[in-house]
Short mmCIF file of C-alpha atoms in Angstrom, two decimals:
data_model
loop_
_atom_site.label_atom_id
_atom_site.label_comp_id
_atom_site.label_asym_id
_atom_site.label_seq_id
_atom_site.Cartn_x
_atom_site.Cartn_y
_atom_site.Cartn_z
CA MET W 245 24.84 -9.99 13.71
CA VAL W 246 25.60 -6.93 16.04
CA ALA W 247 28.71 -6.13 14.04
CA PHE W 248 26.77 -6.79 10.68
CA VAL W 249 23.99 -4.36 11.86
CA LEU W 250 26.43 -1.70 12.93
CA ARG W 251 28.49 -1.71 10.08
CA ARG W 252 25.63 -1.55 7.67
CA LEU W 253 24.14 1.34 10.00
CA GLY W 254 27.65 3.21 9.79
CA VAL W 255 27.71 2.92 5.71
CA LEU W 256 24.14 4.22 5.39
CA GLY W 257 25.09 7.14 7.94
CA VAL W 258 28.19 7.97 5.70
CA ILE W 259 25.71 7.91 2.55
CA LEU W 260 23.14 9.89 4.44
CA PHE W 261 25.79 12.69 5.51
CA GLY W 262 27.17 12.81 2.19
CA SER W 263 24.13 13.37 0.11
CA SER W 264 22.84 15.59 2.68
CA PHE W 265 25.88 17.87 2.45
CA ILE W 266 26.04 17.82 -1.17
CA LEU W 267 22.34 19.10 -1.68
CA TYR W 268 22.35 21.66 1.07
CA ASN W 269 25.37 23.51 -0.98
CA ILE W 270 23.68 23.20 -4.05
CA ALA W 271 20.51 24.15 -2.73
CA ALA W 272 22.03 27.30 -1.00
CA ILE W 273 23.85 28.85 -3.86
CA SER W 274 21.01 27.92 -6.19
CA GLY W 275 18.77 30.87 -4.86
CA ASP W 276 18.74 33.96 -2.61
CA PRO W 277 15.95 34.16 -0.03
CA THR W 278 16.17 37.76 0.22
CA ALA W 279 15.84 38.46 -3.51
CA ASP W 280 12.09 39.16 -2.95
CA LEU W 281 12.87 41.83 -0.59
CA ARG W 282 15.67 43.56 -2.79
CA LEU W 283 13.46 44.41 -4.98
CA SER W 284 10.81 45.45 -2.43
CA THR W 285 9.93 49.24 -2.32
CA ASP W 286 8.94 48.71 1.35
CA PRO W 287 11.09 51.59 3.63
CA ASN W 288 11.98 48.75 6.07
CA ARG W 289 13.75 46.64 3.39
CA ASP W 290 17.29 46.75 4.91
CA PHE W 291 15.74 46.12 8.38
CA LEU W 292 13.86 42.87 6.81
CA ILE W 293 16.47 41.68 4.86
CA ALA W 294 18.89 42.31 7.92
CA ALA W 295 16.40 40.19 10.14
CA LEU W 296 16.16 37.22 7.55
CA THR W 297 19.84 37.36 7.28
CA ARG W 298 19.99 36.87 10.98
CA GLU W 299 17.31 34.30 11.22
CA LEU W 300 18.28 32.07 8.37
CA GLN W 301 22.21 32.40 8.96
CA LEU W 302 22.99 33.49 5.38
CA ASP W 303 25.98 35.31 6.55
CA VAL W 304 27.61 32.06 7.14
CA PRO W 305 29.35 29.92 4.24
CA PRO W 306 27.05 27.40 3.20
CA PRO W 307 29.48 24.45 3.95
CA LEU W 308 29.91 25.70 7.56
CA ARG W 309 26.00 26.65 7.69
CA TYR W 310 25.46 22.98 7.18
CA PHE W 311 27.22 21.67 10.34
CA LEU W 312 25.00 24.33 12.32
CA TRP W 313 22.26 22.87 10.60
CA LEU W 314 23.08 19.04 10.93
CA LYS W 315 24.00 20.12 14.89
CA GLY W 316 20.35 20.77 15.61
CA VAL W 317 19.03 17.66 13.30
CA LEU W 318 21.37 15.45 15.57
CA GLY W 319 19.11 16.68 18.67
CA ILE W 320 16.63 13.68 17.56
CA PHE W 321 19.03 11.36 19.27
CA VAL W 322 18.18 13.14 22.56
CA GLY W 323 14.36 13.81 21.54
CA ASN W 324 14.87 17.51 20.65
CA PRO W 325 15.26 17.95 16.85
CA ASN W 326 15.75 20.97 15.56
CA PHE W 327 15.56 21.54 11.43
CA GLY W 328 15.65 25.51 11.99
CA MET W 329 12.77 27.85 11.02
CA GLY W 330 10.89 28.11 7.71
CA ARG W 331 10.55 31.49 5.67
CA ASP W 332 6.94 31.77 7.51
CA GLY W 333 8.32 31.86 10.95
CA SER W 334 7.04 28.26 11.85
CA ALA W 335 9.24 25.67 12.93
CA VAL W 336 10.29 23.11 10.48
CA VAL W 337 10.06 20.19 12.96
CA ASP W 338 6.33 20.94 13.16
CA SER W 339 5.55 21.11 9.70
CA LEU W 340 7.30 17.95 9.12
CA ALA W 341 5.33 16.43 12.04
CA LEU W 342 1.95 17.05 10.66
CA ALA W 343 3.28 15.96 6.98
CA ILE W 344 5.13 12.66 7.82
CA PRO W 345 2.13 10.68 8.83
CA VAL W 346 0.14 11.61 5.63
CA THR W 347 2.87 11.01 3.47
CA LEU W 348 3.53 7.60 5.21
CA ARG W 349 -0.07 6.36 5.15
CA LEU W 350 -0.45 7.26 1.50
CA VAL W 351 2.95 5.66 0.61
CA ALA W 352 2.75 2.50 2.70
CA ALA W 353 -1.04 1.52 1.41
CA ALA W 354 0.14 2.03 -2.28
CA THR W 355 3.54 -0.01 -1.82
CA ILE W 356 1.66 -2.95 0.06
CA PHE W 357 -1.32 -3.20 -2.60
CA ALA W 358 1.21 -2.78 -5.70
CA ALA W 359 3.37 -5.08 -3.97
CA VAL W 360 0.90 -7.90 -3.31
CA LEU W 361 -1.17 -7.78 -6.63
CA GLY W 362 1.79 -7.01 -8.70
CA ILE W 363 3.57 -10.49 -7.48
CA MET W 364 0.36 -12.48 -7.32
CA ILE W 365 -0.36 -11.66 -10.97
CA GLY W 366 3.24 -11.82 -11.87
CA ILE W 367 3.64 -15.47 -10.28
CA VAL W 368 0.40 -16.44 -12.28
CA THR W 369 1.73 -14.99 -16.18
CA ALA W 370 4.80 -17.01 -14.92
CA LEU W 371 3.10 -20.34 -14.47
CA ARG W 372 0.84 -19.53 -17.57
CA GLN W 373 3.48 -18.41 -19.68
CA TYR W 374 2.45 -17.24 -23.33
CA SER W 375 -1.38 -17.80 -22.63
CA ARG W 376 -3.74 -15.13 -23.19
CA PHE W 377 -3.49 -14.30 -19.55
CA ASP W 378 0.16 -13.73 -19.77
CA TYR W 379 -0.02 -11.61 -23.10
CA SER W 380 -2.89 -9.41 -21.46
CA MET W 381 -1.04 -8.43 -18.35
CA THR W 382 1.98 -8.07 -20.66
CA PHE W 383 -0.06 -5.35 -22.10
CA VAL W 384 -1.34 -3.95 -19.36
CA ALA W 385 1.91 -3.73 -17.74
CA PHE W 386 3.24 -1.79 -20.62
CA LEU W 387 0.05 0.45 -20.97
CA LEU W 388 0.55 1.41 -17.13
CA PHE W 389 4.47 1.75 -17.59
CA SER W 390 3.79 4.54 -20.46
CA LEU W 391 1.13 6.33 -18.42
CA PRO W 392 2.32 9.57 -16.43
CA VAL W 393 1.05 9.25 -12.55
CA PHE W 394 -0.80 13.03 -12.78
CA TRP W 395 -2.65 11.81 -15.93
CA VAL W 396 -3.86 8.72 -14.07
CA ALA W 397 -4.88 10.79 -11.17
CA VAL W 398 -6.97 13.24 -13.10
CA LEU W 399 -8.59 10.15 -14.69
CA LEU W 400 -9.49 8.78 -11.62
CA LYS W 401 -10.87 11.82 -10.06
CA GLU W 402 -12.99 12.23 -13.42
CA TYR W 403 -14.22 8.66 -13.77
CA LEU W 404 -14.04 7.01 -10.16
CA ALA W 405 -15.17 10.35 -8.33
CA ILE W 406 -17.11 12.71 -10.20
CA SER W 407 -18.97 10.25 -12.42
CA PHE W 408 -19.40 7.79 -9.91
CA ASN W 409 -20.62 9.90 -7.41
CA ASN W 410 -23.36 11.65 -10.30
CA PHE W 411 -24.14 7.68 -10.67
CA LEU W 412 -25.02 7.17 -7.00
CA ARG W 413 -28.07 9.82 -7.34
CA GLU W 414 -29.78 7.19 -9.68
CA PRO W 415 -28.13 4.13 -9.50
CA GLN W 416 -29.67 2.22 -12.08
CA ILE W 417 -27.16 -0.10 -14.25
CA PRO W 418 -27.76 -0.03 -17.78
CA ILE W 419 -28.21 -3.38 -19.80
CA GLY W 420 -25.06 -2.54 -21.48
CA TRP W 421 -22.76 -2.04 -18.55
CA ILE W 422 -23.96 -5.25 -17.26
CA ILE W 423 -23.11 -7.24 -20.31
CA GLY W 424 -19.53 -5.38 -20.66
CA ILE W 425 -18.60 -6.08 -17.10
CA GLY W 426 -19.86 -9.78 -17.49
CA LEU W 427 -17.65 -10.15 -20.79
CA VAL W 428 -14.76 -8.51 -19.21
CA SER W 429 -14.82 -10.83 -16.03
CA GLY W 430 -15.63 -13.77 -18.09
CA LEU W 431 -12.05 -12.99 -20.13
CA PHE W 432 -10.27 -12.36 -17.09
CA TRP W 433 -11.11 -15.53 -15.42
CA ALA W 434 -10.89 -17.98 -18.23
CA SER W 435 -7.62 -16.34 -18.86
CA VAL W 436 -6.28 -17.35 -15.55
CA ILE W 437 -7.67 -20.59 -15.23
CA GLY W 438 -6.66 -21.52 -18.58
CA GLY W 439 -6.46 -25.10 -20.02
CA THR W 440 -8.02 -26.50 -22.96
CA ARG W 441 -10.47 -24.65 -25.66
CA ARG W 442 -13.63 -26.29 -23.93
CA THR W 443 -12.25 -25.40 -20.22
CA PHE W 444 -11.66 -21.79 -21.54
CA TRP W 445 -15.05 -21.36 -22.68
CA LEU W 446 -16.81 -23.06 -19.97
CA ALA W 447 -14.77 -20.81 -17.66
CA TYR W 448 -15.83 -17.85 -19.34
CA ALA W 449 -19.80 -18.71 -19.61
CA ALA W 450 -19.79 -19.47 -15.80
CA ALA W 451 -17.78 -16.25 -14.72
CA PHE W 452 -19.68 -14.08 -17.21
CA ALA W 453 -23.17 -15.35 -15.81
CA ILE W 454 -22.26 -14.99 -12.20
CA SER W 455 -20.56 -11.52 -12.54
CA SER W 456 -23.46 -10.09 -14.95
CA SER W 457 -26.16 -11.66 -12.59
CA LEU W 458 -24.07 -10.15 -9.55
CA VAL W 459 -24.23 -6.86 -11.24
CA ALA W 460 -27.95 -6.88 -12.23
CA ILE W 461 -28.76 -7.69 -8.83
CA PHE W 462 -26.90 -4.95 -7.38
CA GLY W 463 -28.57 -2.60 -9.63
CA ALA W 464 -31.92 -3.52 -9.11
CA THR W 465 -31.82 -3.99 -5.11
CA GLY W 466 -29.84 -0.54 -4.85
CA TRP W 467 -26.97 -2.46 -3.00
CA LEU W 468 -24.27 0.15 -3.96
CA LEU W 469 -26.47 2.67 -1.55
CA ASN W 470 -26.51 0.30 1.51
CA PRO W 471 -23.79 -2.47 1.06
CA SER W 472 -23.04 -5.35 3.23
CA LEU W 473 -22.01 -8.76 3.49
CA GLY W 474 -24.24 -10.55 6.23
CA PRO W 475 -22.98 -13.49 7.83
CA ILE W 476 -24.01 -16.05 4.80
CA VAL W 477 -21.86 -14.58 2.35
CA ILE W 478 -18.74 -14.28 4.83
CA LEU W 479 -19.24 -17.77 5.50
CA ALA W 480 -19.12 -18.91 1.70
CA LEU W 481 -15.94 -16.63 1.18
CA SER W 482 -14.25 -17.61 4.53
CA ILE W 483 -14.73 -21.33 3.26
CA GLY W 484 -13.21 -20.36 0.01
CA ILE W 485 -10.53 -18.76 1.89
CA ALA W 486 -9.84 -21.74 4.09
CA PHE W 487 -9.31 -24.08 1.32
CA GLY W 488 -7.33 -21.48 -0.72
CA VAL W 489 -4.69 -20.90 1.82
CA THR W 490 -4.50 -24.62 2.90
CA GLN W 491 -3.47 -25.15 -0.80
CA LEU W 492 -0.97 -22.83 -1.02
CA SER W 493 0.46 -23.22 2.31
CA VAL W 494 0.63 -27.21 2.73
CA GLY W 495 -1.67 -28.54 0.23
CA LEU W 496 -4.87 -29.95 0.62
CA ILE W 497 -3.73 -33.29 1.37
CA ASN W 498 -2.99 -31.94 4.61
CA LYS W 499 -6.16 -32.73 6.29
CA ALA W 500 -5.24 -31.36 9.95
CA ALA W 501 -4.40 -28.13 8.21
CA LEU W 502 -7.69 -28.09 6.29
CA ARG W 503 -9.60 -28.92 9.47
CA ALA W 504 -7.99 -26.40 11.39
CA SER W 505 -8.70 -23.60 8.52
CA LEU W 506 -12.10 -24.61 8.39
CA THR W 507 -12.71 -24.24 11.88
CA MET W 508 -11.11 -21.03 12.17
CA ALA W 509 -13.43 -19.79 9.03
CA GLY W 510 -16.59 -20.94 11.07
CA LEU W 511 -15.56 -19.35 14.45
CA SER W 512 -14.91 -16.21 12.25
CA VAL W 513 -18.59 -16.27 11.17
CA VAL W 514 -19.71 -17.27 14.73
CA ALA W 515 -18.05 -14.34 16.03
CA PHE W 516 -19.89 -12.08 13.55
CA TYR W 517 -22.70 -10.74 16.03
CA PRO W 518 -20.42 -10.49 19.08
CA ALA W 519 -17.86 -8.59 17.01
CA ASN W 520 -20.52 -6.04 15.70
CA TRP W 521 -21.63 -5.68 19.41
CA VAL W 522 -18.38 -4.61 20.09
CA PHE W 523 -17.83 -2.54 17.38
CA ASP W 524 -20.83 -0.49 18.02
CA ASN W 525 -20.46 -0.40 22.09
CA TYR W 526 -16.57 0.13 21.93
CA PRO W 527 -15.36 1.43 18.76
CA GLY W 528 -11.98 2.09 18.38
CA ALA W 529 -8.60 0.89 17.17
CA LEU W 530 -7.49 -0.63 20.58
CA SER W 531 -10.69 -2.91 20.36
CA ILE W 532 -9.96 -3.97 17.09
CA PHE W 533 -6.24 -4.42 18.14
CA LEU W 534 -7.75 -6.48 20.98
CA MET W 535 -10.05 -8.84 19.25
CA VAL W 536 -6.96 -9.39 16.55
CA CYS W 537 -4.76 -10.59 19.78
CA VAL W 538 -7.96 -12.94 20.94
CA LEU W 539 -8.17 -14.19 17.45
CA ILE W 540 -4.44 -14.97 16.80
CA THR W 541 -4.44 -16.79 20.20
CA THR W 542 -6.97 -18.53 19.20
CA ALA W 543 -5.87 -19.90 16.04
CA VAL W 544 -2.96 -20.55 17.53
CA PHE W 545 -4.63 -22.91 20.17
CA VAL W 546 -6.91 -24.53 17.08
CA GLY W 547 -3.91 -25.09 15.06
CA LEU W 548 -1.77 -27.32 17.68
CA ALA W 549 -5.29 -28.96 18.75
CA PHE W 550 -5.34 -30.44 14.87
CA SER W 551 -1.52 -30.90 14.60
CA LYS W 552 0.47 -34.05 15.96
CA VAL W 553 3.60 -33.60 14.22
CA ASP W 554 4.89 -30.51 11.86
CA ARG W 555 2.66 -28.13 13.66
CA ALA W 556 4.42 -24.67 12.41
CA PRO W 557 2.79 -25.12 9.22
CA ILE W 558 -0.62 -25.81 10.22
CA VAL W 559 -0.64 -23.12 12.75
CA ARG W 560 0.67 -20.66 10.10
CA THR W 561 -2.23 -21.68 8.15
CA SER W 562 -4.70 -21.44 10.85
CA ILE W 563 -3.66 -18.08 11.82
CA ILE W 564 -3.76 -16.68 8.12
CA THR W 565 -7.14 -18.13 7.39
CA ALA W 566 -8.49 -16.44 10.63
CA VAL W 567 -6.98 -13.30 9.93
CA LEU W 568 -8.15 -13.13 6.28
CA SER W 569 -11.85 -14.02 7.10
CA ALA W 570 -11.95 -11.89 10.54
CA SER W 571 -11.01 -8.90 7.99
CA LEU W 572 -14.51 -9.82 6.07
CA VAL W 573 -16.29 -8.97 9.32
CA LEU W 574 -14.28 -5.61 9.55
CA VAL W 575 -14.97 -4.89 5.48
CA ASP W 576 -18.80 -5.71 6.53
CA LYS W 577 -18.81 -2.95 9.17
CA PHE W 578 -17.51 -0.77 7.04
CA MET W 579 -20.14 -1.63 4.32
CA GLN W 580 -22.91 -0.78 7.01
CA THR W 581 -21.39 2.21 7.61
CA TRP W 582 -21.49 3.47 4.31
CA LYS W 583 -25.15 4.20 3.80
CA PRO W 584 -24.94 6.78 7.01
CA TYR W 585 -21.79 8.04 5.82
CA MET W 586 -23.88 9.17 2.62
CA GLU W 587 -26.31 10.65 4.20
CA THR W 588 -24.37 12.99 6.36
CA ASP W 589 -24.67 16.67 5.37
CA ALA W 590 -21.00 16.99 4.85
CA ILE W 591 -21.50 14.41 2.10
CA ASN W 592 -24.79 14.49 0.93
CA TYR W 593 -24.38 11.54 -1.67
CA ARG W 594 -20.94 12.08 -2.83
CA PRO W 595 -18.74 9.74 -0.95
CA VAL W 596 -15.77 9.71 -3.05
CA PRO W 597 -13.81 12.97 -2.44
CA THR W 598 -11.16 14.52 -5.01
CA VAL W 599 -9.28 16.51 -2.96
CA GLY W 600 -7.88 16.64 0.66
CA GLN W 601 -7.34 14.08 3.63
CA ARG W 602 -10.21 14.25 5.16
CA ASN W 603 -13.89 15.73 5.10
CA ASP W 604 -13.36 19.11 8.12
CA LEU W 605 -17.07 19.34 7.84
CA LEU W 606 -17.85 15.97 9.10
CA ASP W 607 -18.80 15.11 12.65
CA THR W 608 -15.95 12.70 13.95
CA SER W 609 -17.64 12.03 16.99
CA ASP W 610 -18.52 8.52 15.30
CA TYR W 611 -15.38 6.61 15.21
CA TRP W 612 -16.66 4.24 12.00
CA ILE W 613 -17.85 7.56 10.14
CA SER W 614 -14.56 9.18 10.55
CA SER W 615 -12.46 6.07 9.76
CA LEU W 616 -14.59 5.39 6.35
CA ASP W 617 -13.66 9.07 5.38
CA ILE W 618 -10.34 8.56 5.83
CA VAL W 619 -10.47 5.77 3.96
CA THR W 620 -12.43 7.26 1.00
CA HIS W 621 -9.88 10.18 1.32
CA LEU W 622 -7.12 7.75 0.52
CA PHE W 623 -8.76 5.52 -2.26
CA LEU W 624 -8.14 7.40 -5.13
CA PRO W 625 -4.38 8.48 -4.17
CA THR W 626 -3.75 4.86 -3.13
CA LEU W 627 -5.23 3.56 -6.40
CA ALA W 628 -3.07 6.24 -8.63
CA LEU W 629 0.16 5.25 -7.05
CA THR W 630 -0.85 1.27 -6.72
CA LEU W 631 -1.49 1.37 -10.58
CA ILE W 632 1.91 2.98 -11.79
CA GLY W 633 3.65 0.98 -9.68
CA PHE W 634 2.36 -2.77 -9.78
CA ALA W 635 2.91 -2.93 -13.34
CA GLY W 636 6.77 -3.18 -12.49
CA TYR W 637 6.13 -5.76 -9.86
CA ILE W 638 4.30 -7.97 -12.74
CA ARG W 639 7.15 -8.10 -15.18
CA PHE W 640 10.06 -8.57 -12.39
CA ALA W 641 7.96 -11.00 -10.96
CA ARG W 642 7.31 -13.01 -13.75
CA GLY W 643 10.87 -12.92 -15.10
CA THR W 644 12.25 -13.67 -11.89
CA LEU W 645 10.16 -16.91 -11.39
CA LEU W 646 10.75 -18.02 -14.81
CA GLU W 647 14.41 -17.86 -14.21
CA VAL W 648 13.99 -19.82 -10.89
CA LEU W 649 11.85 -22.42 -12.58
CA ASN W 650 15.01 -22.84 -15.12
CA GLN W 651 17.45 -23.61 -12.15
CA ASP W 652 18.84 -26.81 -11.27
CA TYR W 653 17.31 -27.51 -8.10
CA ILE W 654 14.10 -26.94 -9.39
CA ARG W 655 14.64 -29.79 -11.73
CA THR W 656 16.14 -32.04 -9.11
CA ALA W 657 12.73 -31.21 -6.89
CA ARG W 658 10.54 -32.50 -9.70
CA ALA W 659 12.41 -35.27 -10.67
CA LYS W 660 12.30 -36.46 -6.61
CA GLY W 661 8.75 -36.16 -7.09
CA LEU W 662 7.64 -33.30 -5.34
CA SER W 663 3.89 -32.14 -6.33
CA GLU W 664 4.22 -29.24 -8.48
CA ARG W 665 2.51 -26.98 -5.38
CA THR W 666 5.75 -27.87 -3.29
CA VAL W 667 7.74 -27.02 -6.10
CA ILE W 668 6.56 -23.58 -6.56
CA MET W 669 5.78 -22.45 -3.13
CA ARG W 670 8.35 -23.83 -1.02
CA HIS W 671 11.70 -23.65 -3.61
CA ALA W 672 10.54 -21.35 -6.26
CA PHE W 673 8.56 -18.94 -4.77
CA ARG W 674 10.89 -18.21 -1.64
CA ASN W 675 14.09 -17.52 -4.02
CA THR W 676 11.85 -15.45 -6.11
CA MET W 677 11.30 -13.17 -3.35
CA ILE W 678 14.88 -12.37 -2.84
CA PRO W 679 15.73 -10.07 -5.83
CA ILE W 680 12.05 -8.67 -5.17
CA ALA W 681 13.20 -7.56 -1.76
CA THR W 682 15.35 -5.25 -3.31
CA ILE W 683 13.11 -3.83 -5.95
CA LEU W 684 10.24 -3.63 -2.84
CA VAL W 685 12.43 -1.26 -0.79
CA ALA W 686 13.62 0.47 -3.87
CA ASP W 687 10.18 1.22 -4.74
CA PHE W 688 9.17 2.51 -1.30
CA ALA W 689 11.47 5.58 -2.01
CA GLY W 690 10.63 6.10 -5.45
CA VAL W 691 6.83 6.02 -4.15
CA ILE W 692 7.48 8.96 -2.29
CA GLY W 693 8.72 10.63 -5.57
CA GLY W 694 5.54 9.73 -7.11
CA ALA W 695 3.81 10.92 -4.17
CA PHE W 696 4.60 14.44 -4.51
CA ILE W 697 2.84 14.69 -7.67
CA THR W 698 -0.04 12.62 -6.25
CA GLU W 699 -0.32 14.86 -3.40
CA SER W 700 -0.37 17.82 -5.47
CA VAL W 701 -3.18 16.42 -7.61
CA PHE W 702 -5.50 15.57 -4.66
CA ALA W 703 -4.35 18.41 -2.72
CA TRP W 704 -2.79 16.19 0.20
CA SER W 705 -0.40 18.38 2.57
CA GLY W 706 2.33 15.92 3.03
CA MET W 707 6.14 15.94 2.21
CA GLY W 708 5.48 16.61 -1.35
CA THR W 709 3.51 19.93 -0.40
CA LEU W 710 6.23 21.00 1.61
CA ALA W 711 8.79 19.94 -0.91
CA LEU W 712 7.40 22.19 -3.35
CA GLN W 713 7.02 24.87 -0.79
CA GLY W 714 10.43 24.65 -0.13
CA ILE W 715 11.30 24.97 -3.62
CA ARG W 716 9.22 27.88 -4.53
CA GLY W 717 9.76 29.98 -1.53
CA GLN W 718 13.77 29.05 -1.65
CA ASP W 719 13.16 27.66 2.05
CA LEU W 720 16.44 25.79 2.70
CA ASN W 721 15.57 24.48 6.14
CA LEU W 722 12.03 23.38 4.90
CA LEU W 723 13.58 21.71 1.74
CA MET W 724 16.56 19.95 3.62
CA GLY W 725 13.93 18.78 6.45
CA VAL W 726 11.80 16.92 3.83
CA PHE W 727 15.28 15.65 2.18
CA PHE W 728 16.56 14.28 5.38
CA ILE W 729 13.16 12.51 6.18
CA THR W 730 12.72 10.74 2.96
CA ALA W 731 16.69 9.81 2.72
CA THR W 732 16.61 8.52 6.26
CA LEU W 733 13.65 6.33 5.38
CA ALA W 734 15.40 5.29 2.06
CA VAL W 735 18.32 4.22 3.81
CA LEU W 736 16.45 2.39 6.77
CA ALA W 737 14.51 0.46 3.91
CA ASN W 738 18.18 -0.58 2.35
CA PHE W 739 19.26 -1.63 5.85
CA VAL W 740 15.41 -3.87 6.07
CA ALA W 741 16.57 -5.13 2.88
CA ASP W 742 20.09 -6.77 4.30
CA LEU W 743 18.01 -8.20 7.21
CA LEU W 744 15.54 -9.37 4.66
CA TYR W 745 17.95 -11.09 2.55
CA SER W 746 19.35 -13.18 5.32
CA ALA W 747 15.83 -14.49 6.32
CA LEU W 748 14.82 -15.38 2.77
CA ASP W 749 18.26 -16.79 1.59
CA PRO W 750 20.07 -19.21 4.12
CA ARG W 751 23.49 -18.72 2.21
CA ILE W 752 23.55 -15.65 3.46
CA ARG W 753 25.07 -14.85 6.80
CA VAL W 754 24.77 -11.60 8.71
CA GLY W 755 27.70 -12.74 11.41
CA SER W 756 30.94 -11.15 12.19
CA GLY W 757 32.82 -12.87 9.11
CA ALA W 758 30.16 -11.72 6.48
#
């Protein structure tokens, strides 16, 4: 294992060195940082040119200058990285330190949502091959493929920010919208459920009635201005989560796992009021982390208490149910913060922002209001990248699962009498994830590139902003700093993919003989 890790890191290091060397030299000879000074009529022009040449070491040939730059970068191994100085006189490392968390927050959220939603929908379309849902999702996927990210971002700003903020002034939902939402919801859920024509129309009618009724209630009660879930709704959703997680994990036939899941669902609701007391009196990430640790520990003990044999799947099911159910309590807390957040002078009932990473006029003394402000600013950029990214996951997950389902070992598993759930979840799904792991890590680097455009549209000061600043200002050190960080993240993502292969596919070994 150690030999494999060292070998892979060595190869990735060579790739990073070669690509950075080539880019540095291309960027160095593509422009002259002193060009604007040479056209200047300033009487100190020659002095300024000499000072800039000395500061940026422009008198050193680019190939040699690269190694001087690399020497400073390698200081990262001793805790003192030096990416040089930017054209504005500031240290590049300081600019990167501010921009990296911004871009990673955006890219990580978009990649996770795109992968989870895309894989889930892709698997359903594969299992419902040639159904209405399959055709609908295929149309949606190709539609999203054809849309440029900047256009999607502009549309989201117009309709989910500006129009929605205007709507919140008088949140009365017209009857036409209620019917339209019900029709779309009915079509979606009926297509997902599938079955005979009678089953389709029954599901359609039920989904239409439930969706339109909920939307009408939301409009009549002003729920959008003061939303909340409450313990009763959380209990109902937690029970549904318990049944769903158990079915996907081990099957409802495993009564021990079902009892453990239902117990954790109930405990999550019991903890509703104590959790809110902690949220109000001890707000902060540390409190949330400690509560999660207590939750997982409790889930482990509950899983062990209900299991006699084959304990690992039951404990896993208990933990997943506990985390998802407890997440509803956290979501409810953010919902409770929605109204106070909108009533602040800085927000003034326009809660969905169109630009920026946070509202600088907002009082940050309240942890929940400041956290909700970060979430609302993250919403539109993340959604834009998610919509563009998850279309690829739909098609890839669908195609990969269909290919796996045609393999001989799947037919053998079915011939042995295994349930369809076991065949899909234990045999087909795991092998489907092997090639998807490659797409996932490659998409991580690709989303960073897409984030450059998204950051510009939504005025985020991330890596994309620095890259554009470096290109426009012919700031070689700044541009190379951005490239080095993004390239390093990309090669590390590929390294993680190699480790995922060995975890997902037991045929792959990472020992010395690999």
